Coordinates of C-alpha atoms and ligand atoms in Angstrom, one line a residue:
Chain D
M987 CA -8.7 31.1 -35.6
G988 CA -10.3 27.7 -35.7
M989 CA -11.2 25.7 -32.6
T990 CA -10.9 22.1 -31.6
M991 CA -13.9 20.0 -30.5
T992 CA -13.0 20.6 -26.8
Q993 CA -12.5 24.4 -27.4
K994 CA -16.0 24.6 -29.0
I995 CA -17.7 22.9 -26.1
L996 CA -15.9 25.1 -23.6
A997 CA -16.7 28.2 -25.5
S998 CA -20.4 27.4 -25.7
H999 CA -20.5 26.6 -21.9
A1000 CA -18.6 29.8 -21.0
G1001 CA -21.1 31.9 -23.2
L1002 CA -18.3 32.9 -25.5
K1003 CA -18.1 33.0 -29.3
E1004 CA -14.5 31.9 -29.3
V1005 CA -11.8 30.7 -26.9
K1006 CA -8.0 30.2 -27.3
A1007 CA -5.6 27.7 -25.7
G1008 CA -4.3 29.1 -22.5
Q1009 CA -7.3 31.4 -21.8
F1010 CA -8.9 31.1 -18.4
I1011 CA -12.7 30.7 -18.4
E1012 CA -15.6 29.8 -16.1
A1013 CA -17.9 27.3 -17.7
D1014 CA -21.4 26.0 -16.9
L1015 CA -21.6 22.4 -16.0
D1016 CA -24.1 19.7 -17.2
I1017 CA -23.1 17.0 -14.6
V1018 CA -21.0 17.1 -11.4
L1019 CA -19.9 13.7 -10.1
A1020 CA -18.3 12.3 -7.0
N1021 CA -17.8 8.9 -5.4
D1022 CA -17.5 7.4 -1.9
I1023 CA -13.8 8.5 -1.5
T1024 CA -14.0 12.0 -3.0
G1025 CA -17.6 12.8 -2.1
P1026 CA -17.2 13.1 1.7
V1027 CA -14.3 15.6 1.2
A1028 CA -16.3 17.6 -1.3
I1029 CA -19.3 17.7 1.1
K1030 CA -17.0 19.1 3.8
E1031 CA -15.7 21.8 1.5
F1032 CA -19.2 22.5 0.3
R1033 CA -20.2 23.4 3.8
K1034 CA -17.1 25.5 4.3
M1035 CA -18.0 27.5 1.3
G1036 CA -21.1 28.5 3.1
A1037 CA -23.3 26.8 0.4
E1038 CA -26.7 25.6 1.5
S1039 CA -28.2 23.8 -1.5
I1040 CA -26.8 22.3 -4.7
F1041 CA -27.3 24.2 -8.0
D1042 CA -29.5 21.5 -9.5
K1043 CA -30.8 18.3 -8.0
N1044 CA -30.8 16.5 -11.4
K1045 CA -27.2 17.5 -12.3
V1046 CA -25.3 16.2 -9.3
A1047 CA -24.4 12.4 -9.4
L1048 CA -23.2 10.6 -6.3
I1049 CA -22.0 7.0 -6.6
P1050 CA -20.6 4.8 -3.9
D1051 CA -18.5 2.5 -5.9
H1052 CA -14.9 2.3 -4.7
F1053 CA -15.1 0.5 -1.3
T1054 CA -18.7 -0.8 -1.7
P1055 CA -20.5 -2.9 -0.8
N1056 CA -18.9 -1.4 2.2
K1057 CA -15.7 -3.3 3.0
D1058 CA -15.4 -2.2 6.6
I1059 CA -16.7 0.2 9.2
K1060 CA -14.8 3.2 7.9
A1061 CA -16.1 2.6 4.3
A1062 CA -19.6 2.3 5.7
E1063 CA -19.1 5.7 7.5
Q1064 CA -18.0 7.3 4.2
S1065 CA -20.9 5.9 2.2
K1066 CA -23.2 7.2 5.0
V1067 CA -22.0 10.8 4.5
L1068 CA -22.7 10.5 0.8
R1069 CA -26.2 8.9 1.4
Q1070 CA -27.2 11.5 4.0
F1071 CA -26.2 14.4 1.7
A1072 CA -28.1 12.8 -1.2
V1073 CA -31.3 12.7 1.0
E1074 CA -30.7 16.2 2.5
Q1075 CA -30.3 17.7 -1.0
N1076 CA -32.9 15.6 -2.7
I1077 CA -30.3 14.3 -5.2
E1078 CA -31.9 12.4 -8.0
N1079 CA -28.8 10.6 -9.2
Y1080 CA -27.6 8.9 -6.1
F1081 CA -27.2 5.2 -6.8
E1082 CA -27.3 2.9 -3.9
V1083 CA -25.7 -0.6 -3.9
G1084 CA -28.1 -2.7 -5.8
E1085 CA -28.7 -0.2 -8.5
M1086 CA -25.1 1.0 -8.5
G1087 CA -22.3 0.5 -10.9
I1088 CA -18.8 1.8 -11.4
E1089 CA -19.5 5.5 -12.0
H1090 CA -17.9 5.8 -15.4
V1091 CA -19.8 2.8 -16.8
L1092 CA -23.0 3.8 -15.2
L1093 CA -23.4 7.5 -16.2
P1094 CA -23.4 6.8 -20.0
E1095 CA -25.6 3.8 -19.5
K1096 CA -28.2 5.9 -17.6
G1097 CA -28.0 8.6 -20.3
L1098 CA -26.7 11.1 -17.9
V1099 CA -24.0 12.4 -20.2
V1100 CA -24.6 13.1 -24.0
A1101 CA -22.6 14.7 -26.8
G1102 CA -21.8 18.3 -26.2
D1103 CA -22.0 18.3 -22.4
A1104 CA -19.5 19.7 -20.0
V1105 CA -18.9 17.4 -17.1
I1106 CA -16.6 17.4 -14.1
G1107 CA -16.1 14.5 -11.7
A1108 CA -14.1 14.1 -8.6
D1109 CA -12.4 11.1 -10.1
S1110 CA -9.6 11.2 -12.6
H1111 CA -11.3 8.8 -15.0
T1112 CA -14.2 11.2 -15.6
C1113 CA -12.5 11.7 -19.0
T1114 CA -14.3 8.5 -20.1
Y1115 CA -17.4 10.4 -21.4
G1116 CA -15.3 11.9 -24.1
A1117 CA -16.2 8.8 -26.0
L1118 CA -19.7 10.4 -26.4
G1119 CA -18.3 13.6 -27.7
A1120 CA -18.6 15.4 -24.4
F1121 CA -16.0 17.5 -22.6
S1122 CA -15.4 15.7 -19.4
T1123 CA -12.5 15.9 -17.0
G1124 CA -11.4 14.8 -13.5
I1125 CA -11.1 17.4 -10.8
G1126 CA -10.6 17.3 -7.0
S1127 CA -13.0 17.5 -4.2
T1128 CA -12.8 21.3 -3.7
D1129 CA -13.6 21.8 -7.4
M1130 CA -16.4 19.4 -7.0
A1131 CA -17.8 21.3 -4.0
A1132 CA -17.7 24.6 -6.0
G1133 CA -19.4 22.8 -8.9
M1134 CA -22.1 21.5 -6.7
A1135 CA -22.6 25.0 -5.2
R1136 CA -22.6 27.0 -8.4
G1137 CA -22.8 24.7 -11.3
K1138 CA -19.6 26.2 -12.6
A1139 CA -15.9 25.4 -12.8
W1140 CA -12.7 27.3 -13.9
F1141 CA -10.7 26.0 -16.7
K1142 CA -7.6 26.8 -18.6
V1143 CA -8.6 26.2 -22.2
P1144 CA -6.4 23.3 -23.4
S1145 CA -4.4 23.0 -26.6
A1146 CA -4.8 19.6 -28.3
I1147 CA -3.2 16.6 -30.0
K1148 CA -5.1 15.1 -32.9
F1149 CA -5.2 11.3 -33.4
E1150 CA -6.2 10.4 -36.9
L1151 CA -7.3 6.8 -36.8
V1152 CA -7.0 4.8 -40.1
G1153 CA -7.4 1.1 -41.0
K1154 CA -9.2 -1.7 -39.3
P1155 CA -8.0 -3.5 -36.2
S1156 CA -7.2 -7.2 -36.6
K1157 CA -8.9 -10.0 -34.7
W1158 CA -8.8 -9.7 -30.8
V1159 CA -7.3 -6.2 -31.0
S1160 CA -9.5 -3.8 -29.0
G1161 CA -9.6 -0.2 -27.9
K1162 CA -7.5 -1.2 -24.9
D1163 CA -4.6 -2.2 -27.2
V1164 CA -4.9 1.0 -29.2
I1165 CA -4.8 3.3 -26.1
L1166 CA -2.0 1.3 -24.5
H1167 CA -0.1 1.6 -27.8
I1168 CA -0.6 5.3 -27.8
I1169 CA 0.4 5.8 -24.2
G1170 CA 3.5 3.7 -24.9
M1171 CA 4.3 6.0 -27.8
I1172 CA 3.7 9.4 -26.2
G1173 CA 4.4 8.6 -22.5
V1174 CA 2.5 9.2 -19.3
D1175 CA 2.9 13.0 -19.7
G1176 CA 2.7 13.0 -23.5
A1177 CA -0.5 14.9 -23.4
L1178 CA -0.1 16.8 -20.2
Y1179 CA -2.6 19.7 -19.8
K1180 CA -3.9 18.9 -23.3
S1181 CA -6.9 17.4 -25.1
M1182 CA -6.6 14.2 -27.0
E1183 CA -9.0 14.3 -30.0
F1184 CA -9.8 11.1 -31.9
M1185 CA -11.2 11.1 -35.4
G1186 CA -10.5 9.6 -38.8
S1187 CA -11.8 6.9 -41.1
G1188 CA -10.8 4.1 -38.7
L1189 CA -13.3 5.3 -36.1
K1190 CA -16.1 3.3 -37.6
H1191 CA -14.3 0.1 -36.7
L1192 CA -14.2 1.0 -33.1
S1193 CA -17.3 0.1 -31.0
M1194 CA -18.6 2.5 -28.3
D1195 CA -17.1 0.2 -25.7
D1196 CA -13.7 0.5 -27.4
R1197 CA -14.1 4.3 -27.4
F1198 CA -15.0 4.4 -23.7
T1199 CA -11.9 2.4 -22.9
M1200 CA -9.7 4.7 -24.9
A1201 CA -11.2 8.0 -23.6
N1202 CA -11.0 6.5 -20.1
M1203 CA -7.3 6.2 -20.3
A1204 CA -6.5 9.6 -21.7
I1205 CA -5.6 10.6 -18.1
E1206 CA -2.9 8.0 -18.2
A1207 CA -1.2 10.1 -20.9
G1208 CA -1.6 13.2 -18.6
A1209 CA -4.4 14.6 -20.8
K1210 CA -7.1 17.0 -19.5
N1211 CA -9.6 15.2 -21.7
G1212 CA -10.0 12.7 -24.4
I1213 CA -12.8 13.3 -27.0
F1214 CA -14.2 11.4 -30.0
L1215 CA -16.0 12.7 -33.1
V1216 CA -19.6 11.9 -32.9
D1217 CA -20.8 9.4 -35.6
E1218 CA -23.7 7.0 -36.2
K1219 CA -22.5 4.6 -33.5
T1220 CA -22.4 7.4 -30.9
E1221 CA -26.0 8.5 -31.9
E1222 CA -27.3 5.0 -31.8
Y1223 CA -25.8 4.5 -28.3
M1224 CA -27.4 7.7 -27.1
K1225 CA -30.7 6.6 -28.5
E1226 CA -30.6 3.3 -26.7
H1227 CA -29.5 4.9 -23.5
K1228 CA -31.9 7.8 -23.0
N1229 CA -32.3 9.2 -19.5
K1230 CA -35.6 8.1 -18.0
N1231 CA -36.1 11.2 -15.9
K1232 CA -38.6 13.4 -17.7
A1233 CA -37.7 16.5 -15.8
F1234 CA -34.2 16.2 -17.1
K1235 CA -34.2 16.8 -20.8
K1236 CA -30.7 16.4 -22.4
K1237 CA -29.9 18.3 -25.5
I1238 CA -27.4 16.5 -27.8
K1239 CA -25.0 18.7 -29.5
K1240 CA -22.4 17.5 -32.0
Y1241 CA -19.2 19.5 -32.4
E1242 CA -16.7 19.1 -35.1
P1243 CA -13.3 20.7 -35.1
D1244 CA -13.0 23.7 -37.4
Q1245 CA -11.1 23.1 -40.7
D1246 CA -8.4 25.4 -39.5
A1247 CA -8.4 24.2 -35.9
V1248 CA -4.9 24.3 -34.4
Y1249 CA -3.4 21.1 -33.1
D1250 CA 0.0 21.0 -31.4
E1251 CA 0.6 17.7 -33.0
T1252 CA -1.1 15.1 -35.2
F1253 CA -0.5 11.4 -35.0
V1254 CA -1.8 9.0 -37.7
I1255 CA -2.6 5.7 -36.0
D1256 CA -2.9 2.7 -38.3
L1257 CA -5.2 0.4 -36.4
S1258 CA -4.4 -2.6 -38.6
K1259 CA -0.8 -2.5 -37.4
I1260 CA -1.6 -2.6 -33.7
R1261 CA -0.8 -5.8 -31.9
L1262 CA -2.2 -7.1 -28.5
T1263 CA -0.4 -4.7 -26.1
I1264 CA 0.5 -5.0 -22.4
S1265 CA 1.8 -2.4 -19.9
F1266 CA 4.4 -3.7 -17.7
P1267 CA 4.9 -2.5 -14.1
H1268 CA 5.0 0.2 -12.9
L1269 CA 3.9 2.7 -15.4
P1270 CA 1.2 2.5 -18.2
E1271 CA 3.8 3.8 -20.7
N1272 CA 6.0 0.6 -20.2
T1273 CA 4.3 -1.2 -23.1
K1274 CA 5.2 -4.4 -24.9
T1275 CA 3.4 -6.3 -27.6
I1276 CA 2.3 -9.8 -26.8
D1277 CA 5.2 -11.2 -28.9
E1278 CA 7.7 -9.3 -26.7
A1279 CA 6.1 -10.2 -23.4
G1280 CA 8.2 -13.3 -22.7
N1281 CA 7.4 -15.9 -20.1
I1282 CA 5.7 -14.0 -17.2
K1283 CA 3.9 -16.3 -14.7
I1284 CA 0.9 -14.8 -12.9
D1285 CA -1.1 -15.4 -9.8
Q1286 CA -4.3 -13.4 -10.5
V1287 CA -6.4 -12.0 -13.3
I1288 CA -8.9 -9.2 -12.9
I1289 CA -11.4 -8.5 -15.6
G1290 CA -13.5 -5.4 -14.9
S1291 CA -13.1 -1.7 -13.9
C1292 CA -14.3 1.5 -15.5
T1293 CA -11.8 0.7 -18.3
N1294 CA -13.0 -2.8 -19.3
G1295 CA -16.1 -3.8 -17.3
R1296 CA -18.5 -3.3 -20.1
M1297 CA -20.8 -5.8 -22.0
E1298 CA -18.3 -6.3 -24.9
D1299 CA -15.5 -7.0 -22.4
M1300 CA -17.7 -9.6 -20.7
K1301 CA -18.5 -11.1 -24.1
I1302 CA -14.8 -11.4 -25.2
A1303 CA -13.9 -13.0 -21.8
A1304 CA -16.8 -15.5 -22.1
K1305 CA -15.8 -16.4 -25.6
I1306 CA -12.3 -17.2 -24.6
L1307 CA -13.2 -18.9 -21.3
K1308 CA -16.1 -21.0 -22.6
G1309 CA -15.4 -24.7 -21.8
K1310 CA -12.0 -23.8 -20.3
K1311 CA -10.6 -23.6 -16.8
A1312 CA -8.4 -21.1 -15.2
A1313 CA -4.9 -22.5 -14.6
K1314 CA -4.2 -24.2 -11.2
N1315 CA -3.7 -21.8 -8.3
M1316 CA -4.9 -19.0 -10.5
R1317 CA -7.3 -16.4 -8.9
L1318 CA -9.6 -15.3 -11.7
I1319 CA -11.9 -12.4 -10.7
I1320 CA -14.6 -11.0 -13.0
I1321 CA -16.4 -7.8 -12.0
P1322 CA -19.1 -6.5 -14.4
G1323 CA -19.3 -2.6 -14.4
T1324 CA -23.0 -2.2 -13.6
Q1325 CA -26.0 -4.1 -12.4
D1326 CA -27.4 -4.1 -16.0
I1327 CA -24.3 -5.7 -17.3
Y1328 CA -24.3 -8.2 -14.4
L1329 CA -27.9 -9.1 -15.2
E1330 CA -27.2 -9.5 -18.9
C1331 CA -24.3 -11.8 -18.0
V1332 CA -26.7 -13.9 -16.0
K1333 CA -29.3 -14.0 -18.7
N1334 CA -27.1 -14.9 -21.6
G1335 CA -25.1 -17.6 -19.8
Y1336 CA -21.8 -15.8 -19.4
A1337 CA -22.1 -16.0 -15.6
E1338 CA -22.2 -19.8 -15.9
I1339 CA -19.2 -19.8 -18.2
F1340 CA -17.2 -17.7 -15.9
I1341 CA -18.1 -19.8 -12.7
K1342 CA -17.4 -23.0 -14.5
A1343 CA -14.0 -21.7 -15.6
G1344 CA -13.3 -21.2 -11.9
A1345 CA -13.8 -17.5 -11.7
V1346 CA -15.2 -15.4 -8.9
F1347 CA -18.0 -13.4 -10.5
S1348 CA -19.1 -10.5 -8.3
T1349 CA -21.4 -7.5 -8.0
P1350 CA -20.1 -4.2 -9.5
T1351 CA -17.4 -2.5 -7.5
C1352 CA -14.0 -0.8 -8.2
G1353 CA -12.6 -3.1 -5.6
P1354 CA -9.2 -4.5 -6.6
C1355 CA -8.6 -1.8 -9.3
L1356 CA -7.4 0.6 -6.6
G1357 CA -6.3 -2.0 -4.1
G1358 CA -9.4 -1.5 -2.2
H1359 CA -10.8 -5.0 -1.6
M1360 CA -12.0 -8.1 -3.5
G1361 CA -8.6 -9.3 -4.7
I1362 CA -5.5 -7.6 -3.1
L1363 CA -2.1 -8.9 -4.0
A1364 CA 0.5 -10.2 -1.5
A1365 CA 4.3 -9.4 -1.7
G1366 CA 5.8 -10.8 -4.9
E1367 CA 2.5 -11.6 -6.6
R1368 CA 1.7 -10.7 -10.1
A1369 CA -1.7 -9.8 -11.7
V1370 CA -2.8 -9.3 -15.3
A1371 CA -5.7 -6.7 -15.0
T1372 CA -7.9 -5.0 -17.5
T1373 CA -7.7 -1.9 -15.2
N1374 CA -5.9 1.4 -16.0
R1375 CA -3.0 1.9 -13.6
N1376 CA 0.0 -0.3 -12.6
F1377 CA 1.7 2.1 -10.2
V1378 CA 3.7 0.7 -7.3
G1379 CA 1.3 -0.7 -4.7
R1380 CA -1.8 0.0 -6.8
M1381 CA -3.4 -3.4 -6.2
G1382 CA -1.9 -4.3 -2.9
H1383 CA 1.6 -4.9 -1.5
V1384 CA 4.4 -2.5 -2.7
D1385 CA 6.2 -5.6 -4.0
S1386 CA 3.4 -6.8 -6.1
E1387 CA 3.1 -6.2 -9.8
V1388 CA 0.2 -5.3 -12.2
Y1389 CA 0.2 -5.9 -15.9
L1390 CA -2.4 -3.9 -17.8
A1391 CA -4.0 -5.6 -20.8
S1392 CA -7.3 -6.2 -22.7
P1393 CA -10.0 -8.6 -21.7
A1394 CA -8.8 -11.0 -24.4
V1395 CA -5.3 -11.1 -23.0
A1396 CA -6.5 -11.3 -19.5
A1397 CA -8.8 -14.2 -20.1
A1398 CA -6.2 -16.0 -22.1
S1399 CA -3.6 -15.4 -19.4
A1400 CA -6.0 -16.8 -16.7
V1401 CA -6.2 -20.0 -18.6
A1402 CA -2.5 -20.2 -19.6
G1403 CA -1.2 -19.2 -16.1
K1404 CA 1.1 -16.7 -17.7
I1405 CA 0.8 -13.8 -20.0
A1406 CA -0.7 -15.1 -23.2
G1407 CA -3.0 -14.1 -26.1
P1408 CA -6.1 -16.0 -27.2
E1409 CA -4.1 -17.5 -30.1
D1410 CA -1.7 -19.1 -27.7
L1411 CA -4.4 -21.3 -26.1
Chain J
M718 CA 13.4 27.6 4.9
G719 CA 13.4 23.9 4.8
K720 CA 15.3 20.7 4.0
V721 CA 14.8 19.1 0.7
F722 CA 13.4 15.6 0.1
K723 CA 14.1 14.7 -3.5
Y724 CA 12.3 12.1 -5.7
G725 CA 12.2 11.0 -9.3
E726 CA 9.8 11.5 -12.2
N727 CA 6.1 10.6 -12.3
V728 CA 5.6 10.4 -8.5
D729 CA 2.0 9.2 -8.5
T730 CA -0.9 9.7 -6.1
D731 CA -0.9 6.1 -5.2
V732 CA 2.6 6.4 -3.6
I733 CA 1.8 9.9 -2.2
I734 CA -1.1 8.4 -0.3
P735 CA -2.1 4.8 -1.1
A736 CA -5.8 4.0 -1.5
R737 CA -5.7 1.7 1.5
H738 CA -5.4 4.8 3.7
L739 CA -8.3 6.7 1.9
L740 CA -10.8 5.6 4.6
T741 CA -10.4 8.9 6.4
T742 CA -10.5 12.6 5.5
D743 CA -8.5 13.7 8.5
P744 CA -5.4 15.5 7.3
D745 CA -3.2 14.4 10.2
A746 CA -4.2 10.7 9.8
L747 CA -3.3 11.0 6.1
A748 CA 0.0 12.7 6.8
K749 CA 1.1 9.6 8.8
H750 CA 1.2 7.5 5.6
C751 CA 2.4 10.2 3.2
M752 CA 4.9 9.0 0.6
E753 CA 5.2 5.6 2.5
D754 CA 5.4 3.5 -0.6
I755 CA 8.5 5.2 -2.0
D756 CA 10.0 6.5 1.2
A757 CA 9.0 4.6 4.3
E758 CA 10.9 7.1 6.5
F759 CA 9.4 10.3 5.1
A760 CA 6.6 10.7 7.7
D761 CA 9.1 10.3 10.5
K762 CA 11.8 12.6 9.1
V763 CA 9.8 15.4 7.6
R764 CA 9.8 18.7 9.7
E765 CA 7.6 21.8 9.4
G766 CA 8.7 23.9 6.5
D767 CA 10.5 21.1 4.5
I768 CA 10.4 21.0 0.8
I769 CA 9.8 18.2 -1.8
V770 CA 11.7 18.5 -5.0
A771 CA 10.8 15.9 -7.8
G772 CA 11.0 15.2 -11.4
K773 CA 8.4 15.9 -14.1
N774 CA 4.7 15.0 -13.9
F775 CA 4.5 15.1 -10.1
G776 CA 1.1 13.9 -8.7
C777 CA 0.0 11.8 -11.7
G778 CA -2.8 9.4 -11.3
S779 CA -5.9 9.7 -9.3
S780 CA -7.9 12.9 -8.5
R781 CA -7.7 12.3 -4.7
E782 CA -7.4 15.6 -3.0
H783 CA -6.0 13.5 -0.1
A784 CA -2.6 13.7 -1.9
P785 CA -2.0 17.5 -1.6
I786 CA -3.8 17.4 1.8
A787 CA -1.4 14.7 3.1
I788 CA 1.7 16.5 1.9
K789 CA 0.5 19.8 3.4
A790 CA -0.5 18.2 6.8
S791 CA 3.0 16.5 7.0
G792 CA 4.5 20.0 7.2
V793 CA 5.8 20.4 3.7
S794 CA 5.8 24.1 2.7
C795 CA 6.3 23.7 -1.1
V796 CA 6.6 21.1 -3.8
I797 CA 9.0 22.0 -6.7
A798 CA 8.9 20.1 -10.0
P799 CA 9.4 20.9 -13.7
T800 CA 5.7 20.0 -14.3
F801 CA 2.8 18.7 -12.4
A802 CA 0.0 16.4 -13.4
R803 CA -3.0 18.7 -14.1
I804 CA -5.4 17.5 -11.5
F805 CA -2.8 17.6 -8.8
Y806 CA -1.9 21.1 -10.0
R807 CA -5.6 22.2 -9.6
N808 CA -6.0 20.5 -6.3
S809 CA -2.9 22.0 -4.8
L810 CA -4.0 25.6 -5.7
N811 CA -7.6 24.9 -4.6
T812 CA -6.5 23.6 -1.3
G813 CA -3.7 26.0 -0.7
M814 CA -0.7 23.6 -1.0
P815 CA 2.1 25.7 -2.5
I816 CA 3.7 24.4 -5.7
L817 CA 6.3 25.9 -8.1
E818 CA 7.4 24.8 -11.5
S819 CA 11.2 25.0 -12.3
E820 CA 13.3 22.7 -14.3
E821 CA 16.5 24.3 -13.2
A822 CA 15.8 24.1 -9.5
V823 CA 15.0 20.5 -9.8
Q824 CA 18.3 19.8 -11.7
K825 CA 20.5 21.7 -9.3
I826 CA 18.9 21.0 -5.8
N827 CA 20.2 18.0 -4.1
A828 CA 18.5 15.9 -1.3
G829 CA 19.2 17.5 2.0
D830 CA 19.9 21.0 0.7
E831 CA 18.4 23.9 2.7
V832 CA 16.1 25.8 0.4
E833 CA 13.9 28.9 0.8
V834 CA 11.1 29.8 -1.6
N835 CA 9.2 33.1 -2.2
L836 CA 5.8 32.1 -3.5
K837 CA 4.9 35.6 -4.7
T838 CA 7.9 36.1 -6.9
G839 CA 8.6 32.4 -7.6
E840 CA 12.3 32.9 -6.4
I841 CA 13.9 29.7 -5.1
K842 CA 17.0 30.2 -3.0
N843 CA 19.4 27.2 -2.4
I844 CA 21.1 28.3 0.9
T845 CA 23.4 25.3 0.9
K846 CA 24.8 26.0 -2.6
G847 CA 24.4 29.7 -2.6
E848 CA 22.3 29.7 -5.8
T849 CA 19.0 31.2 -6.8
Y850 CA 16.5 29.8 -9.4
Q851 CA 13.4 31.4 -10.9
A852 CA 10.2 29.5 -11.2
E853 CA 7.4 30.2 -13.7
P854 CA 5.2 32.9 -12.3
F855 CA 1.5 32.0 -11.9
P856 CA -1.0 33.4 -14.4
E857 CA -3.2 36.2 -13.1
F858 CA -6.3 34.1 -12.6
I859 CA -4.4 31.6 -10.5
Q860 CA -2.7 34.3 -8.5
G861 CA -6.2 35.6 -7.8
L862 CA -7.2 32.2 -6.4
I863 CA -4.1 32.1 -4.3
D864 CA -4.7 35.6 -3.0
N865 CA -8.2 34.6 -2.2
N866 CA -6.8 31.7 -0.1
G867 CA -8.1 29.0 -2.5
L868 CA -11.3 28.0 -4.1
V869 CA -13.4 27.8 -0.9
N870 CA -13.2 31.5 -0.2
Y871 CA -13.4 32.4 -3.9
T872 CA -16.7 30.4 -4.1
N873 CA -18.0 31.8 -0.9
Q874 CA -17.5 35.3 -2.4
K875 CA -19.2 34.3 -5.7
L876 CA -22.2 32.8 -3.8
K877 CA -22.7 36.0 -2.1
E878 CA -22.5 38.0 -5.4
D879 CA -24.9 35.5 -7.0
E880 CA -27.5 36.3 -4.4
Ligands
SF4_2216 S1 -12.6 1.2 -11.6 FE1 -10.6 1.9 -10.8 S2 -10.0 3.6 -12.1 FE2 -12.2 3.2 -12.4 S3 -13.2 4.6 -11.0 FE3 -13.0 2.7 -10.0 S4 -11.0 2.8 -8.9 FE4 -11.0 4.5 -10.4

């Protein structure tokens, strides 16, 4: 029986010729990742397991990104646990504030994940690397601990849903709109336990940054992973983002689904028909197109996060904000995903555009995305955010609201003071 | 046996334990804020052995293991739902927080019912209503993890074998 892309990667990492959906396997891991929230728990469990050293000092990545630069004493203590463990274990890929970025933006940028890899991360958005044609999935701290100790994880081989992308997206429509549209269509458990596999002739019209955004939000449909077919754009990206560590040679492996691969369902998505899309509170599946949004006044706009804190997102925001001002009493907060993106924004003038538009432009952090710091909402306040979750209380008070949207909609909304698209300005 | 707290569909990890409380890994400190964004009284009312019954996709959202840890530390003996979000499912099994999947149990059990579960057989007894429901049995591999008392012991065993 034919295998999906995900099944092929899992089979090869389990040392098996073939795997079937539902089968339990133990797979070798190429990267094991944690952050300042999940890392300390994982380190505690690692010790409980009786483990003394990590399986490979090049294959564990620890990134303090959630509450950093440390927002308070407790956050500082958590980061300290991470740092001390990194020193103790001689971990190559520990990224201190100053070279840090949001984990899922940073790892691909550093070339730490490539096509064909199997990756686990103690963070649900680890599924982001599927954009590169890797199998990557979020797990908890105990799985992370076991992964650090043995370089292995248990998996139930998932079945899959195929998304055949056709057509070309119209102006301003981005990967964010495509994935919000899909989640609106299949629901927040529409792909529960499954892989979402993206392919088709429309793929060539989606940039790598679009694909990262889409794979990132596979978890918001309940999926185990999202994965894209590797094409020239993927290869070009991997060439430009080679890992600099000579001791750590990555092998790129491209997997295509077998002709007779079994998919539970196939959806044909015509990209040309997708409109700017917004998720209303309090679930990512509550989507409306920009024309259906109505008159929603907002207090804050966040542009950033592992979903939309990449260079292309900054570029779109700059294009819309150039020469404009955020509406009166609007808090506009723009947070680039990594130091490299931050620097690029400074060099090419985006930083100036943002600041002149009245934005706060900060160092990389998850910050407000999870209601951590750097832009928390009060009761009754509303935000448009390029993040990925709009659950109750996600960005602050339980009576606040988050509307998920693309950078284009977020930037336009900041100027308009209400939910708006770039064409409305 | 325990009393049932009942919630709707898609109960997410942000309401189980909001991120603003993730500055600790201490189970008891986490338990104090368990479920507070959908049920402010939960932490006060819950007693040792009580059971959470909820709609589909329980535990969706983040990978924070603090979620099953908080529920377990609050005294809850089992969570019953038709389906669980996959990371929460793994985390529960890995940390020894009992869960059972049963659509029927969720439909028929009311808040406040007295319920007894048998994790080995998957049998759910509703004492208040005098009914019994059958949950999906765990696959063999998972049962092995449970018998091993979770992934920590399992990995400890494996590390010894690897040597
Ligand atoms: S940016 Fe938000 S979703 Fe992404 S890793 Fe950080 S907290 Fe999680």
